[in-house]
mmCIF file of C-alpha atoms in Angstrom:
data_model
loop_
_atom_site.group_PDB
_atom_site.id
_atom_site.type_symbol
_atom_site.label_atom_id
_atom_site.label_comp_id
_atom_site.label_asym_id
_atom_site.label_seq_id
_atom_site.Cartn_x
_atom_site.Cartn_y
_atom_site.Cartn_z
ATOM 1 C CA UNK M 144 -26.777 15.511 8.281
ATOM 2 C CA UNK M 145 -26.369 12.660 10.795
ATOM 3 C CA UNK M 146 -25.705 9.164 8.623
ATOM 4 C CA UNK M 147 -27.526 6.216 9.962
ATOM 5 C CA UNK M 148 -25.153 3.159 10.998
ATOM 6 C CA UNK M 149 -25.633 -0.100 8.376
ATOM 7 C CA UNK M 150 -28.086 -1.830 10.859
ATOM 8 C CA UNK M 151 -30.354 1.007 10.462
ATOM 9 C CA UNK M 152 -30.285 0.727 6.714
ATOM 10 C CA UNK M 153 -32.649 1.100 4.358
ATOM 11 C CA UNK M 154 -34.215 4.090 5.780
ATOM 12 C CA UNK M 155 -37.510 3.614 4.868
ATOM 13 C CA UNK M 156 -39.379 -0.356 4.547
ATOM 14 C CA UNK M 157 -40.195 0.693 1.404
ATOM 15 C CA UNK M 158 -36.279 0.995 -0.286
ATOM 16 C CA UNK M 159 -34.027 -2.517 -1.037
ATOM 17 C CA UNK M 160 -32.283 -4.093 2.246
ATOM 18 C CA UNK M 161 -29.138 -2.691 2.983
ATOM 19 C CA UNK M 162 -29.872 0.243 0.798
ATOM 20 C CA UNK M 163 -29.032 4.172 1.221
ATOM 21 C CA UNK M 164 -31.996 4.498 -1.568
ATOM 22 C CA UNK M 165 -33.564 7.613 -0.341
ATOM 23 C CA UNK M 166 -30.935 9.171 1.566
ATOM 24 C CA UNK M 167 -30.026 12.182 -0.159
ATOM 25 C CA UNK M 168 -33.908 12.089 -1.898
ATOM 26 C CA UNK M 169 -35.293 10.120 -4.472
ATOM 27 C CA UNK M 170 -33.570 11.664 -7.093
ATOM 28 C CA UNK M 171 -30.250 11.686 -6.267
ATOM 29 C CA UNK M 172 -27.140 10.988 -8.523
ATOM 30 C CA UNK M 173 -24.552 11.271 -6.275
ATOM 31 C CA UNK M 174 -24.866 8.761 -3.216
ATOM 32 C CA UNK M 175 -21.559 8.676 -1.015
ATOM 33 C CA UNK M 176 -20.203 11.271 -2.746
ATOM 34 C CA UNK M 177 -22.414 13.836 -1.252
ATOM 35 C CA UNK M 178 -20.309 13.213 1.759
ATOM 36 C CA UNK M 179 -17.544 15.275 -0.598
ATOM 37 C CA UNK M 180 -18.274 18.857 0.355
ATOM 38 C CA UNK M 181 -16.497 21.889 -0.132
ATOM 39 C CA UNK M 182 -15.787 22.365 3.474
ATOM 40 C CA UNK M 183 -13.998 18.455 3.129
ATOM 41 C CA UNK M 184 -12.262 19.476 0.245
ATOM 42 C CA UNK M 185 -10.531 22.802 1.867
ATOM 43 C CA UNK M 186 -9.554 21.184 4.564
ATOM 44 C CA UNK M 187 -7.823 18.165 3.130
ATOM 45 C CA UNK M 188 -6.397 21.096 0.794
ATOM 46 C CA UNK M 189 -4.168 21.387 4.153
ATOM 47 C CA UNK M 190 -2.491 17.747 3.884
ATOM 48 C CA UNK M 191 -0.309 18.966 1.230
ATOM 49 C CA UNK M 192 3.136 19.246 2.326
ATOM 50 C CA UNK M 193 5.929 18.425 0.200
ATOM 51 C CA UNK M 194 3.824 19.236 -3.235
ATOM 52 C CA UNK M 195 5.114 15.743 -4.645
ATOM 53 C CA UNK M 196 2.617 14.194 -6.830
ATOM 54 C CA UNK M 197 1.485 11.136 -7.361
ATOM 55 C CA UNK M 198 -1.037 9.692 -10.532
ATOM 56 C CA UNK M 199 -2.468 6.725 -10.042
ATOM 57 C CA UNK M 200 -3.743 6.663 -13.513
ATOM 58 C CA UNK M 201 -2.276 2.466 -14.362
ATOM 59 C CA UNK M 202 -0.797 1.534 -17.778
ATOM 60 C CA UNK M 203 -3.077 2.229 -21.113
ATOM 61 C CA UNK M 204 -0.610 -0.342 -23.408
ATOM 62 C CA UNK M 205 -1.140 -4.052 -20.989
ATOM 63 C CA UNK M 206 -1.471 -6.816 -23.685
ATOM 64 C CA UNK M 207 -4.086 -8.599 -21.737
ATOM 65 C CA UNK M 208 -7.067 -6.626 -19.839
ATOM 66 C CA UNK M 209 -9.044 -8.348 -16.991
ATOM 67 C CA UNK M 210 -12.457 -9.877 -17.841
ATOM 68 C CA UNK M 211 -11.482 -9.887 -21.398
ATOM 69 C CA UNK M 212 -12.383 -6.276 -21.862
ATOM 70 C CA UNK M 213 -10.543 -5.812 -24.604
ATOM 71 C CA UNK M 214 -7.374 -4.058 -25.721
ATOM 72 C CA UNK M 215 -7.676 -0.943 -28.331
ATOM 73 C CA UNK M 216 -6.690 0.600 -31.755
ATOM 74 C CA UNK M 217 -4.597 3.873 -31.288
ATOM 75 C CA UNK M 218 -4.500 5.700 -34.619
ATOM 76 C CA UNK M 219 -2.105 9.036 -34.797
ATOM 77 C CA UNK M 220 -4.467 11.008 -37.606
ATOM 78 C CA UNK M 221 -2.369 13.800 -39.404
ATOM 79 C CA UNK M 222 -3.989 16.735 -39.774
ATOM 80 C CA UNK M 223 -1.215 18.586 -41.401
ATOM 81 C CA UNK M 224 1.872 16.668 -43.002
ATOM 82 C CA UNK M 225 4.558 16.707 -40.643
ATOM 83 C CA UNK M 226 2.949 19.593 -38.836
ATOM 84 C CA UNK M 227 -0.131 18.719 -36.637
ATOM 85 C CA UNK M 228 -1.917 15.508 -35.357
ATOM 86 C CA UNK M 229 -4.782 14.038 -33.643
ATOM 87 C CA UNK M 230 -5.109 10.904 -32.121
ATOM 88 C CA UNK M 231 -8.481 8.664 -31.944
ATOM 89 C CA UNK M 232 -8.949 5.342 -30.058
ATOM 90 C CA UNK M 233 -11.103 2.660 -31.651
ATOM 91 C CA UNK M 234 -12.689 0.437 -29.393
ATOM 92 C CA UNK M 235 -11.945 1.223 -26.135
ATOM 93 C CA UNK M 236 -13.305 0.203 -23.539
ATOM 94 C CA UNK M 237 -12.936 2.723 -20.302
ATOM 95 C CA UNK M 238 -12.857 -0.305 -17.948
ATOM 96 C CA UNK M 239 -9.752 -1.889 -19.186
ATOM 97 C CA UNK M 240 -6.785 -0.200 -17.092
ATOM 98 C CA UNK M 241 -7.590 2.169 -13.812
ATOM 99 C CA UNK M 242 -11.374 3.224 -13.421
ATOM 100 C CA UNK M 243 -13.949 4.387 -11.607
ATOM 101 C CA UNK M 244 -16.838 1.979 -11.623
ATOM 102 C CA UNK M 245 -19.893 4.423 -11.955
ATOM 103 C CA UNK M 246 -22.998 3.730 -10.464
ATOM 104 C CA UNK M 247 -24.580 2.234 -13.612
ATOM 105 C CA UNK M 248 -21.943 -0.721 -13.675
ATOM 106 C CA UNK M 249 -23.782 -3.170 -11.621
ATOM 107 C CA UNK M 250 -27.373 -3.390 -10.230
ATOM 108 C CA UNK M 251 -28.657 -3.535 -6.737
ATOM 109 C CA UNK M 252 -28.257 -6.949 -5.391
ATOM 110 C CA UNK M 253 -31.651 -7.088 -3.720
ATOM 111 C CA UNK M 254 -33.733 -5.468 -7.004
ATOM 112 C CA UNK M 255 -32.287 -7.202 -10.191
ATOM 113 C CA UNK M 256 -32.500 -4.813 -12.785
ATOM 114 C CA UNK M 257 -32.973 -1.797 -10.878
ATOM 115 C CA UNK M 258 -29.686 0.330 -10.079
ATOM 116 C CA UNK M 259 -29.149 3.436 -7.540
ATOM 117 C CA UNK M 260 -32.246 4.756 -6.713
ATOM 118 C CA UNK M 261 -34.915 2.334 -8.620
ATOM 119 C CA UNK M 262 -32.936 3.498 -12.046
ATOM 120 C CA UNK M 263 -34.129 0.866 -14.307
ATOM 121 C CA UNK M 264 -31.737 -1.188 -16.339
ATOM 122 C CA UNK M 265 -33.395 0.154 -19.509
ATOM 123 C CA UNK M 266 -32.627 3.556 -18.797
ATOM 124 C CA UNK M 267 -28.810 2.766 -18.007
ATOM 125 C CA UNK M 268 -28.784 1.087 -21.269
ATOM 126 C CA UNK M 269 -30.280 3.941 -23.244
ATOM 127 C CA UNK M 270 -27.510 6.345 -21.798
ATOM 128 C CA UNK M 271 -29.181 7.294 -18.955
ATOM 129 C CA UNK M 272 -28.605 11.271 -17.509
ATOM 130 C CA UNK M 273 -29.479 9.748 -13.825
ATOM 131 C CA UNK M 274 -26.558 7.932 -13.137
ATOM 132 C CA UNK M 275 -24.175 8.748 -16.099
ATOM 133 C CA UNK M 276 -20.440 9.054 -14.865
ATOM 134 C CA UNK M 277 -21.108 12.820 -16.125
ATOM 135 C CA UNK M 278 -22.095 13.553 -12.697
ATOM 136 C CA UNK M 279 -18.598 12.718 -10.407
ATOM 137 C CA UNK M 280 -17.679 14.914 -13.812
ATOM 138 C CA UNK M 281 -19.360 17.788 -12.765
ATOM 139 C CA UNK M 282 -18.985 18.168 -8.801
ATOM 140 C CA UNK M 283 -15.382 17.229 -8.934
ATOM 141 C CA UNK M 284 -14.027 14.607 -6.896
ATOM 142 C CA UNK M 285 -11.440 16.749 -4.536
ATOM 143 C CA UNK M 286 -10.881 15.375 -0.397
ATOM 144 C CA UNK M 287 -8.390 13.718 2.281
ATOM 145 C CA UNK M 288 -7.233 10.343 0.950
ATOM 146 C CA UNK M 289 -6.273 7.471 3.304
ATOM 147 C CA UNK M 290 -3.775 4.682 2.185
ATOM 148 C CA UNK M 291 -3.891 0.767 3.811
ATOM 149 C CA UNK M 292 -1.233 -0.665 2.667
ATOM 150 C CA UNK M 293 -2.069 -4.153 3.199
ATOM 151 C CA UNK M 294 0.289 -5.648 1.101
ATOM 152 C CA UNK M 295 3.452 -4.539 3.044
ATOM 153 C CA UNK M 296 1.797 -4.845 6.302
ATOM 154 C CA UNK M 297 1.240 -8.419 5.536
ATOM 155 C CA UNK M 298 4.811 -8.963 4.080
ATOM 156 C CA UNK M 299 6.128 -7.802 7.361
ATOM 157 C CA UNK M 300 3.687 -9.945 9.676
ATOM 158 C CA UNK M 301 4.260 -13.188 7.450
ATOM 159 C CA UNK M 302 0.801 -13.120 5.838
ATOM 160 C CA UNK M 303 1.264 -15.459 2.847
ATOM 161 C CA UNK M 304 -1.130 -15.148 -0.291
ATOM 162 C CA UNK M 305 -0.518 -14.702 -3.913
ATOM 163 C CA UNK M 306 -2.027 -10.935 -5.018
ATOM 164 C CA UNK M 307 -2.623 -12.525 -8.595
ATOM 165 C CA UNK M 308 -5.205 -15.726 -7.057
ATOM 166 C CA UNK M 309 -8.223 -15.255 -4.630
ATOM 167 C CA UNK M 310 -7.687 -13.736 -1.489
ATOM 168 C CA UNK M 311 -9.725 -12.459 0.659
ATOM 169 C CA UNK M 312 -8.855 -9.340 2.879
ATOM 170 C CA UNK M 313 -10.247 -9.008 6.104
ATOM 171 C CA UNK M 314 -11.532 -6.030 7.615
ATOM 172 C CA UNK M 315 -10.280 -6.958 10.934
ATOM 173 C CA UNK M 316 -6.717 -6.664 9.351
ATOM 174 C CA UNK M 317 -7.226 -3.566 7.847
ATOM 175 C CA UNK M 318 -7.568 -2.202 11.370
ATOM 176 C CA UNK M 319 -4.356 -3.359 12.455
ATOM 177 C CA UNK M 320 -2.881 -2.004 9.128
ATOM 178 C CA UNK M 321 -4.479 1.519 10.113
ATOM 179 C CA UNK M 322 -3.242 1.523 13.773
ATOM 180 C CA UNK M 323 0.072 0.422 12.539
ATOM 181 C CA UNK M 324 0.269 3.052 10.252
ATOM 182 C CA UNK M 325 -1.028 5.636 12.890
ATOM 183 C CA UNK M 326 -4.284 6.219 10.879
ATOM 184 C CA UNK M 327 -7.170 7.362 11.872
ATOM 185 C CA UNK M 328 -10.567 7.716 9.366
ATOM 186 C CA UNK M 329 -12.840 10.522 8.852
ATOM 187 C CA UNK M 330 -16.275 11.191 7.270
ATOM 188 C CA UNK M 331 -15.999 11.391 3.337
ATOM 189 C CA UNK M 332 -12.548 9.824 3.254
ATOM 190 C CA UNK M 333 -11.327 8.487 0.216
ATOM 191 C CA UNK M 334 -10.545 4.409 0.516
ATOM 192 C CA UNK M 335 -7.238 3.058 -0.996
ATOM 193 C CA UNK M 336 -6.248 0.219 -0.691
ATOM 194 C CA UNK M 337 -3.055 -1.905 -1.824
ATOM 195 C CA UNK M 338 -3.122 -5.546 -2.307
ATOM 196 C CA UNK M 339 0.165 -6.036 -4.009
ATOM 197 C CA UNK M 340 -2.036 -7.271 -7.535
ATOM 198 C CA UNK M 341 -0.537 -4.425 -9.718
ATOM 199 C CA UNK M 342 3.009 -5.182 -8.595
ATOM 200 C CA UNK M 343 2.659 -8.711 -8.816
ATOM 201 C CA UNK M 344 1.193 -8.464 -12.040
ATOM 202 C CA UNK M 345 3.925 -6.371 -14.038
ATOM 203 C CA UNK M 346 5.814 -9.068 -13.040
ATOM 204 C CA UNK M 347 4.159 -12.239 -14.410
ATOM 205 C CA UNK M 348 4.732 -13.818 -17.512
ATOM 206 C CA UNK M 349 2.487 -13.648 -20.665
ATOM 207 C CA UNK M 350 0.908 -16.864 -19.729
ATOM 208 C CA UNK M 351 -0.194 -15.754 -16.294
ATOM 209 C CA UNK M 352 -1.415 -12.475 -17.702
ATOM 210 C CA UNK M 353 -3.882 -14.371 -20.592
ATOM 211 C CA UNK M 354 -5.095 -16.664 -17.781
ATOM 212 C CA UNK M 355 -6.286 -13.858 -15.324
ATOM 213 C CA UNK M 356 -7.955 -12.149 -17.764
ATOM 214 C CA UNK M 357 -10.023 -14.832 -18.670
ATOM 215 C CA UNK M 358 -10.737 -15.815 -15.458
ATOM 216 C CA UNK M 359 -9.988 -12.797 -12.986
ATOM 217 C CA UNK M 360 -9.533 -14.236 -9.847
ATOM 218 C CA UNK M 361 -7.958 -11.699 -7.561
ATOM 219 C CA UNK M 362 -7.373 -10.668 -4.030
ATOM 220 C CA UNK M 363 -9.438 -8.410 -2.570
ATOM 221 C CA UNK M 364 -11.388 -7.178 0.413
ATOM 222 C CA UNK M 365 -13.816 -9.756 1.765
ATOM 223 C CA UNK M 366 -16.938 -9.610 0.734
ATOM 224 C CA UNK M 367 -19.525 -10.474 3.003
ATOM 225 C CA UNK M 368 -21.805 -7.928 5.748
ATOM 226 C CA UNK M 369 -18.898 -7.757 8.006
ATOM 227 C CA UNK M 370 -17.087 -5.937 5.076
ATOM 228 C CA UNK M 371 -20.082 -3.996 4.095
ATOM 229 C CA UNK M 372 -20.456 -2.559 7.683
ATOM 230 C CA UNK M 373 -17.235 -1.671 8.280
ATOM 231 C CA UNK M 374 -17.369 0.251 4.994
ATOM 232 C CA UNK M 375 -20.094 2.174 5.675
ATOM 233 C CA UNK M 376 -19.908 3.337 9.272
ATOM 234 C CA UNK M 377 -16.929 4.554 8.674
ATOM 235 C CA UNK M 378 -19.023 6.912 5.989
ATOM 236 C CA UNK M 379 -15.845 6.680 2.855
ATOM 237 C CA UNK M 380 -17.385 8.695 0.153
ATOM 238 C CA UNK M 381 -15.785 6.259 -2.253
ATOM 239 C CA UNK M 382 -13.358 2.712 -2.063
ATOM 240 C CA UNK M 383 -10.463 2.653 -4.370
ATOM 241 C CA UNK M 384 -7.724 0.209 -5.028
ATOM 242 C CA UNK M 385 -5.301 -1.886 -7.080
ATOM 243 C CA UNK M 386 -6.874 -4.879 -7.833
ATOM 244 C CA UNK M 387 -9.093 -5.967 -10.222
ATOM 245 C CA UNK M 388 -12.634 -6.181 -8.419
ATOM 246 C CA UNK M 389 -11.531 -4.028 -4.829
ATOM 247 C CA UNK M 390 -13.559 -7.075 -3.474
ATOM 248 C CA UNK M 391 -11.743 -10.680 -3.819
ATOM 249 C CA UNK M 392 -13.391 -11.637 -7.068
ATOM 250 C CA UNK M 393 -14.659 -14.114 -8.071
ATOM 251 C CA UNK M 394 -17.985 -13.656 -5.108
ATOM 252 C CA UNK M 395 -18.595 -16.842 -4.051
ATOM 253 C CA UNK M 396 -22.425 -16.717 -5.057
ATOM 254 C CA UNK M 397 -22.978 -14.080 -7.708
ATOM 255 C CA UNK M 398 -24.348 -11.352 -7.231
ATOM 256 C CA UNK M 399 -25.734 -12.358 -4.076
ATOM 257 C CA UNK M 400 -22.184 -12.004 -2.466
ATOM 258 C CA UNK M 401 -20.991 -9.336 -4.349
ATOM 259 C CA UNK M 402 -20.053 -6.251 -2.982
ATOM 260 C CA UNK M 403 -20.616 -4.305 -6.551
ATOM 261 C CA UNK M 404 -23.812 -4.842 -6.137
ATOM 262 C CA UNK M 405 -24.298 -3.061 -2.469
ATOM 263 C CA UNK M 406 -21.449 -0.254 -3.203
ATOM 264 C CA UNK M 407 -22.813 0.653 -6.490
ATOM 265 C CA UNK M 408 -26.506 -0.432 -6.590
ATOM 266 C CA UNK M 409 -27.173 -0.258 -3.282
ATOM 267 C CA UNK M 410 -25.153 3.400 -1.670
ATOM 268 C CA UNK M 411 -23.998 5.054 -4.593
ATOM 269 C CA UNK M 412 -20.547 4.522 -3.813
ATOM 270 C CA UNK M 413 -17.994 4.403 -6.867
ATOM 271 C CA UNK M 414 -15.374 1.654 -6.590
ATOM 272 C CA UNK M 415 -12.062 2.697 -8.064
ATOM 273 C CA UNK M 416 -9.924 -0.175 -9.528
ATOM 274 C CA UNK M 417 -6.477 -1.034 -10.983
ATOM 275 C CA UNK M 418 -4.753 2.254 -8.944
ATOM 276 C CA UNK M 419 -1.500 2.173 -9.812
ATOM 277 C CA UNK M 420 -0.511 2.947 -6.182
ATOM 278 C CA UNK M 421 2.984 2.091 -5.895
ATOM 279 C CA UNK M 422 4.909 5.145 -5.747
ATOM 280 C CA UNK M 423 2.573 6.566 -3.089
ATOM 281 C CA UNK M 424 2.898 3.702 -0.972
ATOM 282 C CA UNK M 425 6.216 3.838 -1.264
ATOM 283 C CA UNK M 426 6.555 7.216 -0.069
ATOM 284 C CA UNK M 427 4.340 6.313 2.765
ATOM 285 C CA UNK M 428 6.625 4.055 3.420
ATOM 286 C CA UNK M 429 9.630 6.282 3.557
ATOM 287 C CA UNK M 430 7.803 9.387 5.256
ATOM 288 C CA UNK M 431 5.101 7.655 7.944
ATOM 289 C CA UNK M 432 2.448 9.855 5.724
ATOM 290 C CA UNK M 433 -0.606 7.883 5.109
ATOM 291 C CA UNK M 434 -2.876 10.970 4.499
ATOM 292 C CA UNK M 435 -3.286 13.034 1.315
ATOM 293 C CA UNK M 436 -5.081 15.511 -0.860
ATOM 294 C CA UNK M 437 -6.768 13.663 -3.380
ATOM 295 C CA UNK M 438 -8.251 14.450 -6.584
ATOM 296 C CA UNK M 439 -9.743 13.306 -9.794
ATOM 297 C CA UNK M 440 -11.524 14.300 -13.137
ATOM 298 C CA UNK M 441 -13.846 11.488 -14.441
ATOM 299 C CA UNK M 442 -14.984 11.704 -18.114
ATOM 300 C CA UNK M 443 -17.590 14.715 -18.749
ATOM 301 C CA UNK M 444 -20.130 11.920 -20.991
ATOM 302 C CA UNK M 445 -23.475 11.999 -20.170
ATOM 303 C CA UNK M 446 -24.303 8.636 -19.438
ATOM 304 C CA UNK M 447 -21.207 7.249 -19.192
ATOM 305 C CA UNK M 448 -20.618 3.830 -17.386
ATOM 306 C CA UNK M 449 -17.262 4.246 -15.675
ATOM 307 C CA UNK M 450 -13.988 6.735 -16.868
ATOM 308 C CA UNK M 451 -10.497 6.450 -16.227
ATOM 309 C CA UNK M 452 -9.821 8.321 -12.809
ATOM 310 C CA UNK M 453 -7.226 10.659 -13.624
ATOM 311 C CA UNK M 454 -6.450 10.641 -10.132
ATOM 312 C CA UNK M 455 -3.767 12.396 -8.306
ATOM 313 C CA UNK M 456 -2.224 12.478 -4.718
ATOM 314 C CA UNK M 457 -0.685 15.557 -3.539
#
């Protein structure tokens, strides 16, 4: 199907401003990652060279998580003395290392209390089957990957900023970063981008680490309609990267300029955050190779709000 460009968005009067509402029907659980179709998936299946893997899954075990979410109990339950074992986590919350933000995390910014597709907050709350992370679950995420590595590119060019305060990344820089890198995008590519924040981060002291997480303000990509365009005509089934937010967070106006709340609420695009991306930038680095064969495996839970990734480059 021909995509319409973000000026031509919503399709219909009738759907939120800047909305996709509608686009794959009224019904739809999916949004951007529609654009993931088999014939997308067997031909990124032809990026893989070398066979070296990369997870992006971050640490499980950080002492502090962002936005307070928590830490968790891990309790090793012995089925069998010293001869089997199960393990249970208490309290976890699926947000508090790498994730996929599913499309009941935050609600359209132009319909408060409505998510993807009019999907009423009540519903999300109840364990809704519309938007539950069970569906990326079910079709698979599988397609061609494309790295940004903003953080070296701005090392090398003298860009100053601190990955663990408020940054904002343009867009217009990520275009040099891609033509410096030699790449080019695609529809239904897969988003990641490095900021430098989980580097910088497994460096800082305890101190720094109990600070952010109260008040989690991060680099990130701009957010403003500039940021949203760019986004979107350039059809990315999904944004992923390895900050906090993916946009610099704290928005400057809530919701308003938050862009959660056009991404999730608005396309039906699933932000990935807190990719532990290092090693596959660093092979970029090393091999010119910006381009991969990506997967992941969300949590099968009906309803679910967001799941670790489980996310591999190949």
């Amino acid at each position: 199907m021909s995509l319409p460009s973000f000026k031509e968005l919503p399709i219909d009067a009738k759907y939120p401003a800047k909305s996709a509402w509608g686009l794959w029907g009224d019904d739809d659980s999916l949004g951007t990652m529609n654009l993931l179709t088999t014939e997308r998936a067997k031909e990124a299946s032809k990026l893989v060279r070398t066979g070296k893997l990369f997870p992006m899954n971050w640490t499980m075990e950080n002492k502090y998580t962002m936005f307070n979410r928590g830490g968790f109990e891990h309790v090793i339950k012995e089925l069998m003395p010293d001869c089997a074992f199960d393990d249970v986590y208490n309290n976890w919350n699926t947000q508090s290392s790498s994730q996929w933000d599913g499309l009941g995390h935050v609600c359209n910014r132009h319909t408060p209390g409505f998510f993807y597709n009019n999907t009423a907050a009540k519903d999300v709350r109840s364990g809704n089957e519309k938007l539950g992370i069970h569906h990326l679950a079910r079709k698979g995420i599988a397609g061609r990957a494309v790295l940004l590595d903003f953080r070296r590119w701005a090392v090398k060019h003298g860009v100053e900023y601190d990955p663990l305060t408020r940054y904002e990344i343009d867009v217009k820089d990520l275009d040099k970063v891609a033509e410096e890198q030699g790449v080019t995008f695609k529809e239904g590519d897969i988003l990641l981008v490095r900021s430098g924040f989980t580097e910088a981060y497994n460096n800082a002291n305890d101190e720094l680490k109990a600070s952010l997480a109260e008040l989690a303000a991060v680099c990130g990509v701009k957010a403003c309609d500039e940021s949203l365009e760019w986004i979107w005509d350039h059809h990315f089934s999904t944004v992923a990267g390895d900050t906090a937010a993916f946009e610099a967070w704290p928005p400057t106006n809530g919701l308003d300029n938050a862009m959660h709340a056009i991404l999730l609420g608005g396309w039906g695009m699933p932000i990935g955050e807190l990719f532990n991306l290092e090693h596959l930038a660093e092979e970029a680095a090393k091999t010119g190779v910006y381009e991969f064969f990506f997967t992941s495996a969300p949590l099968n839970k009906v309803g679910g709000v967001a799941s670790p990734p489980n996310a591999i480059c190949i």
